[in-house]
mmCIF file of C-alpha atoms in Angstrom:
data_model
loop_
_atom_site.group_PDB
_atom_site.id
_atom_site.type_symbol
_atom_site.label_atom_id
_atom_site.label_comp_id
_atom_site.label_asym_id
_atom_site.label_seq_id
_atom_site.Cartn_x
_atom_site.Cartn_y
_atom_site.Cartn_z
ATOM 1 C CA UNK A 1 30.059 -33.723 47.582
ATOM 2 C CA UNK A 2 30.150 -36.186 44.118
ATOM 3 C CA UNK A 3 26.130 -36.330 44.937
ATOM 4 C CA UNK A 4 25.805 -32.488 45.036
ATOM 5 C CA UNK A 5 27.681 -31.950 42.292
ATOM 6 C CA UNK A 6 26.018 -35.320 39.977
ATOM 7 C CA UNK A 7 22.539 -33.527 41.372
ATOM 8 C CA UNK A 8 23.600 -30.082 40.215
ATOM 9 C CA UNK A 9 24.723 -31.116 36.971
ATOM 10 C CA UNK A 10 21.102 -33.574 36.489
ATOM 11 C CA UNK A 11 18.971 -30.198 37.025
ATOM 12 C CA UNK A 12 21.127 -28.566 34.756
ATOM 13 C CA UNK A 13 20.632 -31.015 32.099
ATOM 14 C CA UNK A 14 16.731 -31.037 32.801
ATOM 15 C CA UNK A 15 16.559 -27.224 32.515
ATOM 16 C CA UNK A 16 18.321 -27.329 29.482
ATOM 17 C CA UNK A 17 16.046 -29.724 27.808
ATOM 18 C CA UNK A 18 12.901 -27.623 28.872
ATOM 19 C CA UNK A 19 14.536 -24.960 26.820
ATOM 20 C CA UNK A 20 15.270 -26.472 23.876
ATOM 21 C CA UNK A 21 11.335 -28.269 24.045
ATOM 22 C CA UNK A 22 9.707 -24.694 24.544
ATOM 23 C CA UNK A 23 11.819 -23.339 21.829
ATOM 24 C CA UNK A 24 11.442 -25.251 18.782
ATOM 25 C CA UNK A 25 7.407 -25.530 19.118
ATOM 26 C CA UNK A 26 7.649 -21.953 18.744
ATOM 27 C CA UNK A 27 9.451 -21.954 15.892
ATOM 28 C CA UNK A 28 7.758 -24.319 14.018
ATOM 29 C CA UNK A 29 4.516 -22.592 14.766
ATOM 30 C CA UNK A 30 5.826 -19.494 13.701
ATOM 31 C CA UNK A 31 6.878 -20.855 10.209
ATOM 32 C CA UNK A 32 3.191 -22.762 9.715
ATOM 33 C CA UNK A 33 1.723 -19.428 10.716
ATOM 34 C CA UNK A 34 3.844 -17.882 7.501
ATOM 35 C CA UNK A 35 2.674 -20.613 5.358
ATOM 36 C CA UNK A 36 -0.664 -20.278 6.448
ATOM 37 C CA UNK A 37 -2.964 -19.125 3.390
ATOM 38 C CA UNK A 38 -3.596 -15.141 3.193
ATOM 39 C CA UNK A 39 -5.440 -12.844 1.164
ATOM 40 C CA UNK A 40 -3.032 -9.697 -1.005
ATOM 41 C CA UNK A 41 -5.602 -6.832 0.969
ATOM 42 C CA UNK A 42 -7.851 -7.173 3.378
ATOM 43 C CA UNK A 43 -9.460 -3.920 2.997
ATOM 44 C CA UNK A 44 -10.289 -2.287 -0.132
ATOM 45 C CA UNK A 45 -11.629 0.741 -0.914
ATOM 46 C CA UNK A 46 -12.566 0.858 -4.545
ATOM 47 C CA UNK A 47 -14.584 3.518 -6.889
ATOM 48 C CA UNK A 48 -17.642 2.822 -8.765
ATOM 49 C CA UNK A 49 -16.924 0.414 -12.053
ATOM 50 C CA UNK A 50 -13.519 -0.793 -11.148
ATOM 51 C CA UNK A 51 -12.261 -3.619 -10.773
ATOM 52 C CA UNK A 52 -9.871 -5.508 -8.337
ATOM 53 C CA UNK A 53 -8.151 -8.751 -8.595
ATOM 54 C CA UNK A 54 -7.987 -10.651 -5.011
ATOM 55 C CA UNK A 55 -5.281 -13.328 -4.328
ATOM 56 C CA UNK A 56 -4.891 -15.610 -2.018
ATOM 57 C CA UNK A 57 -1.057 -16.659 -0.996
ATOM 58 C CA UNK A 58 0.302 -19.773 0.171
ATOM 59 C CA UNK A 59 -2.257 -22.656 -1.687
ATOM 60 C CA UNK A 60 -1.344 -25.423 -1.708
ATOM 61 C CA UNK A 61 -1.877 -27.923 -5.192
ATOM 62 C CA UNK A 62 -4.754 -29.863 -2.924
ATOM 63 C CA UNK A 63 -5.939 -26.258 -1.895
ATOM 64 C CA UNK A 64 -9.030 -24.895 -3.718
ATOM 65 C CA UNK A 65 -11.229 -21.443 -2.219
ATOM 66 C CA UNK A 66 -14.309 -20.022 -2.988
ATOM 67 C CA UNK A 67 -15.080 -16.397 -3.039
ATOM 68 C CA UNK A 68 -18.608 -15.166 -2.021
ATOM 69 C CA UNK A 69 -19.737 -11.390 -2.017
ATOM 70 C CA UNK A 70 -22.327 -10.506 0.894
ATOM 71 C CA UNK A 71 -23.675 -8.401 -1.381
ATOM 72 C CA UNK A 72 -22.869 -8.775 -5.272
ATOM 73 C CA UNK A 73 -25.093 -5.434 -5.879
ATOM 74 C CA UNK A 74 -22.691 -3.423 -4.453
ATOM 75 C CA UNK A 75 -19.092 -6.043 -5.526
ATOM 76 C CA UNK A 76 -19.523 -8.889 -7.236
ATOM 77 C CA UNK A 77 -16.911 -11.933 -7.411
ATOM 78 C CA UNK A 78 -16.040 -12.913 -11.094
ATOM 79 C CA UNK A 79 -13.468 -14.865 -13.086
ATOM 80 C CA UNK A 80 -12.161 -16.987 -10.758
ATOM 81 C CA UNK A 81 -9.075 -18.621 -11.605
ATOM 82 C CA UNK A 82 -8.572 -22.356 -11.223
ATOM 83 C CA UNK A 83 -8.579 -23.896 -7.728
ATOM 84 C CA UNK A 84 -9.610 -20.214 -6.783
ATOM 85 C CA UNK A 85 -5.826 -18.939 -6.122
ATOM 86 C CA UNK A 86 -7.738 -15.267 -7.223
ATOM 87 C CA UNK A 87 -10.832 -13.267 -8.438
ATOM 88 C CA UNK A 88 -11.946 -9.722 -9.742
ATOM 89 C CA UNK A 89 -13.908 -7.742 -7.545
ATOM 90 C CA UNK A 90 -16.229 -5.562 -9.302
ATOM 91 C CA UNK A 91 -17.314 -2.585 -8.033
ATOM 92 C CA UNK A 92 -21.328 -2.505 -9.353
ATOM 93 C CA UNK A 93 -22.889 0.777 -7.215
ATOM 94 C CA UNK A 94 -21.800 2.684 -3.901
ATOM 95 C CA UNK A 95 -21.911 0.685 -0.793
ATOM 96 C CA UNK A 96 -20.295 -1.867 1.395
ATOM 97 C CA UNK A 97 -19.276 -5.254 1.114
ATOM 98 C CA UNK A 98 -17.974 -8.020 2.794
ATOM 99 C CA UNK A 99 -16.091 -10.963 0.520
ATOM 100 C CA UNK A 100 -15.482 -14.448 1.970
ATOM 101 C CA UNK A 101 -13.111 -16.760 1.006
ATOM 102 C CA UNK A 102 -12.928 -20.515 2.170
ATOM 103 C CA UNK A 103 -9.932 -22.525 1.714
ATOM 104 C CA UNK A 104 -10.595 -26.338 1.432
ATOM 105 C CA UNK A 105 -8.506 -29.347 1.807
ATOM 106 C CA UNK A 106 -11.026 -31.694 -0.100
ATOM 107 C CA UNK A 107 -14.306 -31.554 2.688
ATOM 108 C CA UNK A 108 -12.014 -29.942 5.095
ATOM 109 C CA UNK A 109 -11.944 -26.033 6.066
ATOM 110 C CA UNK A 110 -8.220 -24.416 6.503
ATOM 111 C CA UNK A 111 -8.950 -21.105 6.781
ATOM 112 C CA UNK A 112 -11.708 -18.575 6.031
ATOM 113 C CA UNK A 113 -10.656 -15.396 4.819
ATOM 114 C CA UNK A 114 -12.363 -11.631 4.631
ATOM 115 C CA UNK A 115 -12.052 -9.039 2.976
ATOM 116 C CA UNK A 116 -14.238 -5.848 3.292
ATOM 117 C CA UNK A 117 -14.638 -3.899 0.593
ATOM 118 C CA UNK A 118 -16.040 0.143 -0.202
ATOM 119 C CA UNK A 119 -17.432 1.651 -3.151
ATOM 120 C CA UNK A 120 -16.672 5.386 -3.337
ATOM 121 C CA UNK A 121 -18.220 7.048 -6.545
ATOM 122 C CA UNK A 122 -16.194 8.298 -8.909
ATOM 123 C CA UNK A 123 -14.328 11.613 -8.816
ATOM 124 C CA UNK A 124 -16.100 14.191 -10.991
ATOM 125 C CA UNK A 125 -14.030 17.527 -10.796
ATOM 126 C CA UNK A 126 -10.450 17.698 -9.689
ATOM 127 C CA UNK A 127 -8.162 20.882 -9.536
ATOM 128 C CA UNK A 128 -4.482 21.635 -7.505
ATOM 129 C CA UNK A 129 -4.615 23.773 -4.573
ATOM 130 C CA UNK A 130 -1.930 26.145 -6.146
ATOM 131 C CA UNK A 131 -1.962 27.466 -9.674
ATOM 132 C CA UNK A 132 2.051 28.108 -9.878
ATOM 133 C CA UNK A 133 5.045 27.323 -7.636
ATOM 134 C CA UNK A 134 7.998 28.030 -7.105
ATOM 135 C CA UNK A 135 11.032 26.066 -6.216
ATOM 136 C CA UNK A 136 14.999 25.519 -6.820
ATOM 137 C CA UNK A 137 16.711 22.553 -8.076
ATOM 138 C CA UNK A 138 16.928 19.550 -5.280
ATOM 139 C CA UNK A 139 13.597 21.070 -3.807
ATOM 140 C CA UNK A 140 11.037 18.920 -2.586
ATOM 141 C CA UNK A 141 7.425 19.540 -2.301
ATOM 142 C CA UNK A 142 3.847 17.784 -1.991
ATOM 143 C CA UNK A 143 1.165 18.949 -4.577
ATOM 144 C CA UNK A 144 -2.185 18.746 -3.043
ATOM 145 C CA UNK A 145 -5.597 18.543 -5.026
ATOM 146 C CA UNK A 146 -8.789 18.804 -4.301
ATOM 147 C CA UNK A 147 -11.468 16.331 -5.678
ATOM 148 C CA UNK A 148 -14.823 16.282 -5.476
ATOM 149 C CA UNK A 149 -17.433 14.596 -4.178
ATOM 150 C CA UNK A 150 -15.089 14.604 -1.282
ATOM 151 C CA UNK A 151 -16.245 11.398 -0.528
ATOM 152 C CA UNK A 152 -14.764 9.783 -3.587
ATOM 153 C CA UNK A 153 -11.811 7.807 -3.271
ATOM 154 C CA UNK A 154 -9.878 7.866 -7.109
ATOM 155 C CA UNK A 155 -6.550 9.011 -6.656
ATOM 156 C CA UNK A 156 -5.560 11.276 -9.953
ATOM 157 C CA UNK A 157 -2.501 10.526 -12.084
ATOM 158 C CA UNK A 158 0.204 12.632 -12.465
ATOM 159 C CA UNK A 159 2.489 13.289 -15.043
ATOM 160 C CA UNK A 160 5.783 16.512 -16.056
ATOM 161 C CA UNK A 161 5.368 18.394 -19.011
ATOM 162 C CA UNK A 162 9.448 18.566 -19.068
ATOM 163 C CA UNK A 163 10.617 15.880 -16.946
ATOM 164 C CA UNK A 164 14.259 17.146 -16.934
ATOM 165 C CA UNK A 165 13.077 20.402 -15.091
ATOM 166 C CA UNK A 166 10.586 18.750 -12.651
ATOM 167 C CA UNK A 167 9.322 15.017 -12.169
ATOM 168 C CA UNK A 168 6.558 14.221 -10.334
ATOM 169 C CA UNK A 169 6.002 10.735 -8.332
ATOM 170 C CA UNK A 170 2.585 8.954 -8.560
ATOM 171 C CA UNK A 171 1.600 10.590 -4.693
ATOM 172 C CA UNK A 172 1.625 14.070 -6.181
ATOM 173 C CA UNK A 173 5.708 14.680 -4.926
ATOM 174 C CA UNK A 174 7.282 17.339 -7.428
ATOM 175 C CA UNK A 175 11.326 16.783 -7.405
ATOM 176 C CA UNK A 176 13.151 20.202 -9.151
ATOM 177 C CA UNK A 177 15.544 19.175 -11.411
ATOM 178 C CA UNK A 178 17.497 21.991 -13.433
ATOM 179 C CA UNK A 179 16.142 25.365 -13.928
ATOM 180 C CA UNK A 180 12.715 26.069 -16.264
ATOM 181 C CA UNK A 181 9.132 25.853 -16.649
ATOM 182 C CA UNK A 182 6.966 22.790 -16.618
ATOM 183 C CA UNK A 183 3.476 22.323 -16.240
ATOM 184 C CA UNK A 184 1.979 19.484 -14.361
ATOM 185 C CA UNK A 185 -0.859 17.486 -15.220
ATOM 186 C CA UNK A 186 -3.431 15.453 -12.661
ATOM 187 C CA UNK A 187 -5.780 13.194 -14.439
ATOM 188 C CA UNK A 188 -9.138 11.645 -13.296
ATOM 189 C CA UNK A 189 -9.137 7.908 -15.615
ATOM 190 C CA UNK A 190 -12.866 7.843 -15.019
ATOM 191 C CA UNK A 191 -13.948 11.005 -16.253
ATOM 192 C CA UNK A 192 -10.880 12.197 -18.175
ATOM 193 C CA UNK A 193 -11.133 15.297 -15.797
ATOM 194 C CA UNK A 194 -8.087 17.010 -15.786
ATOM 195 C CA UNK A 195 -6.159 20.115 -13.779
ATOM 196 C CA UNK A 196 -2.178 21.844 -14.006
ATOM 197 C CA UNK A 197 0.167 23.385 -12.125
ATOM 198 C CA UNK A 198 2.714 25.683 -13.591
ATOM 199 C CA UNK A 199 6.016 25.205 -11.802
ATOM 200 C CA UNK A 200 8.827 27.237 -11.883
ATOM 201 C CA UNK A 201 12.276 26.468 -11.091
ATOM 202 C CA UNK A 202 14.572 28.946 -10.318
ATOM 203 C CA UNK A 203 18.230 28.989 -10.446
ATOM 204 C CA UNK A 204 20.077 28.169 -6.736
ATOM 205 C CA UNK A 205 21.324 31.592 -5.269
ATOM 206 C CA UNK A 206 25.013 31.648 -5.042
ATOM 207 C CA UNK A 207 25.248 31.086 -1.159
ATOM 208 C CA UNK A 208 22.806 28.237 -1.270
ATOM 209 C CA UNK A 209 24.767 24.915 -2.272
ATOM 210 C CA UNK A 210 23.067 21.707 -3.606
ATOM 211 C CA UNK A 211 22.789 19.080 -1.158
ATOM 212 C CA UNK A 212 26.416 17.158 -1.243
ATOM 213 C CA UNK A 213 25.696 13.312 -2.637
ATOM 214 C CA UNK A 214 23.897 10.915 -0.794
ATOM 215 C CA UNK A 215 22.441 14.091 1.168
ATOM 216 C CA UNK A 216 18.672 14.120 1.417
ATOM 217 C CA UNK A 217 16.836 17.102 -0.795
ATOM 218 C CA UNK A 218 15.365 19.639 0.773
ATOM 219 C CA UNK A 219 11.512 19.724 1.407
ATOM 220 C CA UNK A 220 9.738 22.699 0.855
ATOM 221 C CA UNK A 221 7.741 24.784 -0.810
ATOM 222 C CA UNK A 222 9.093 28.621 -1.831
ATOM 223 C CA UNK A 223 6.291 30.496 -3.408
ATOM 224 C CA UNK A 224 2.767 29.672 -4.318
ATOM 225 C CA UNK A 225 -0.543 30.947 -5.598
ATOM 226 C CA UNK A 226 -3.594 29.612 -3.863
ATOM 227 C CA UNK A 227 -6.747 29.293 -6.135
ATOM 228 C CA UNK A 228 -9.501 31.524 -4.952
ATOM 229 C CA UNK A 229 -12.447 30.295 -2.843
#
């Protein structure tokens, strides 16, 4: 019976230690994997004459990287920083473009990185899909554009005419604020193109309450005028 149970009690033991062995290699590969140097974007899509800084993370002080375009007429690699922690990407005509990077440990290779990069051309007319909406205060609503060539890629910027009647968040999401009229502006930074939007925010009807705080606003969209074809 002592044998049985000194047996029982051995396994036990050994199972235990199996365990704990398979458990902290995977731990500790985990956290190198973390540290392991990474680029900030590994795919970037990027319109014609702009320019893109790429980082790496996690170098090391005997780190150093070199960046290589594999094809610097379409994005070429400039101003690299010292021991290559980053470099601008710039965007020279429409294409496609892969950019390497190789960390090095003096002769030794840690990691090769990618990155693959598209050149859209720039955005060259730009207007909203509605002329004039209509919402209440706490609505919610996406304003949509339409930019052309549609194969472009710039994303406009917005800004509110009268912020404390309607804001608008850098994706094109109006917020109403407090009754009023306020005209919203989309911008394209390459071409100075530029369109509005007229919206109108009504006062709440009597049996509609505000959402109560810490309630989420409604999302919608009351009344609209579409642009013609």
């Amino acid at each position: 019976m002592k044998y049985f149970i000194q047996h029982r009690r051995v396994l036990a033991c050994f199972f235990l230690l199996i365990c704990v062995m398979t458990l902290i290699p995977e731990k500790t590969v985990s956290a190198a994997a973390s540290q392991k140097p990474k680029l900030n974007i590994r795919k970037l899509e990027i319109t014609l004459g702009d320019t893109f800084r790429l980082r790496i993370y996690n170098m090391k002080k005997k780190y150093k990287a070199t960046f290589t375009s594999s094809n610097t007429d379409v994005v070429s690699v400039k101003n690299v920083k010292s021991a290559g922690k980053s470099a601008v990407l710039s965007a020279n005509a429409i294409g496609s473009a892969t950019i390497t990077v190789v960390v090095k440990k003096g002769k030794r290779t840690i990691r090769q990185l990618k990155c693959k990069a598209k050149v859209s051309p720039n955005a060259v007319s730009i207007k909203f899909t509605h002329r004039v909406i209509r919402l209440h205060p706490f609505d919610q609503t996406q304003l949509d554009t339409i930019i052309k060539p549609a194969t472009s890629t710039e994303q406009p910027v917005f800004e509110s005419e009268d912020t404390e009647v309607a804001t608008i968040s850098s994706f094109g999401i109006v917020t109403a604020n407090s009754p009023g009229i306020t005209t919203i502006t989309a911008t394209l930074l390459s071409t100075n193109q530029t369109a509005t939007c007229i919206v109108v925010v009504e006062e709440e009807d009597s049996e509609t309450d505000a959402p109560a705080p810490g309630q989420n606003p409604v999302t919608k969209q009351i009344e609209t005028k579409e642009l013609p074809e």
